[in-house]
Amino acid sequence: MKMQNRYIILIVSVFLLLTGATTRTAGAAVNVQCPGDTNGDAVPESPQPNTQCIHLAAGDGFVTMADGHLQYMFGFSNVTGELPENVMSKGMLAQEFPGPTIKVKEGTNVYLTLTNVGMVMRPDLFDPHTVHFHGFPNAASIFDGEPMASIAINMGASLTYYYQAPDPGTYMYHCHVEATEHMQMGMLGNLYVTPLQDGTSVGGCTSAKYVYNDGDGSTCYDVDYPVQIHAFDSNFHDLHIAIQPLPFAMMKDNYPMLNGRGYPDTINPASLTPPADNGGIPSQKVSSLITATSGQKILLRISSLATVDFYTLTVLGIPMKVVGRDARILRSSGGANLSYMTNSVTLGGGESTDVILNTAGVAPGTYFLYTTNLNNLSNDAEDYGGMMTEIVIN
Ligand SMILES: [Cu+2]
């Protein structure tokens, strides 16, 4: 063979190798692992027993505070059902606060894919993101999401976290990269695990719904509501979008919220009107309006991912029964029932409390769940609102 022909073959081979490699790289950018799923949209074509797939995107976006203030934020959005080639575009500026609620039944194999779609409004940032199931028993530290002990997901990359859900209870999830910053910015959401005891009749529980595998029906409830405590420091967020140094030590929250809203937005049963800056994509989807029929037992799955303060919540007029703390049933090592009646619970960041409100004998009407840190019944300068919602008994 002539030297010239060899060169041509070499050039063609290198070209094929490069284009082949490029195709593989592009195809691997959003890589979803979900048993039974053949097209990569995290929805199994052949559903597997005890298996749940979730696909979240991590990035930035906007939310509206109860006084109308537009707030820049980081967050998660739900891209489950999107084909891999659409995930980057669908995930950008679609972030929700709080993130999509994750509900899992005990014993389920959970495949959670996280794709980092980058910060559209902060192209100077190249922050990775993670998902950390807080307080959750994880067999493999690589899926813990704490970036110094495991791995974090860079822009354009995806990782599928695998969990088995062995213990029922109220957890929470958040991004653990530069946790003070990314959590203050809004990378957090509700997460809870329902017990295997659900669907069985124990202790005369007609709803067959329980907070824990209690064995006696003592954690029976009729309706449940996740209530996540968080608060924004608008100065921190405003400096962030203005690409200025961030005042970590001076962080001071001025927008106290439940499920990502201040009162009266908390009682809007629908998604809030999306900020124009989000391109019309709703970013505040979780209502905190609590409704029940008189006589029902209401379970409040209260968690806090506040980065600055402890908050006390109270319900006026309905007794509160605490049956669990930090995803554990309140029992002694000998099995004695340690649940207790109270009129307030106090949570710091990372803590959760399961509270049952028994509305037997409670007159129909509107009751309030609110913070007794009274300066937090406000939306910044508005001296009415903040960390409060309504419980409507019909
Ligand atoms: Cu993050």
XYZ file of N, CA, C and O and ligand atoms in Angstrom, residues 128-130 175 177 182 187, ligand 1:
29
model
N -21.036 21.970 41.608
C -21.714 20.673 41.548
C -22.930 20.685 42.477
O -23.133 21.638 43.238
N -23.752 19.651 42.382
C -24.889 19.480 43.296
C -24.969 18.016 43.717
O -24.403 17.140 43.059
N -25.703 17.775 44.792
C -25.964 16.399 45.227
C -27.386 16.321 45.775
O -28.057 17.337 45.939
N -29.514 19.480 48.940
C -28.189 19.422 48.324
C -27.168 19.655 49.428
O -27.367 20.484 50.298
N -23.803 20.227 48.771
C -22.628 20.961 48.292
C -22.691 22.376 48.874
O -23.713 23.044 48.757
N -26.147 26.495 49.431
C -27.132 25.851 48.559
C -28.458 25.605 49.280
O -29.514 25.611 48.654
N -32.249 24.584 47.977
C -32.118 23.209 47.460
C -32.551 22.187 48.504
O -31.713 21.531 49.147
Cu -26.391 22.300 45.245
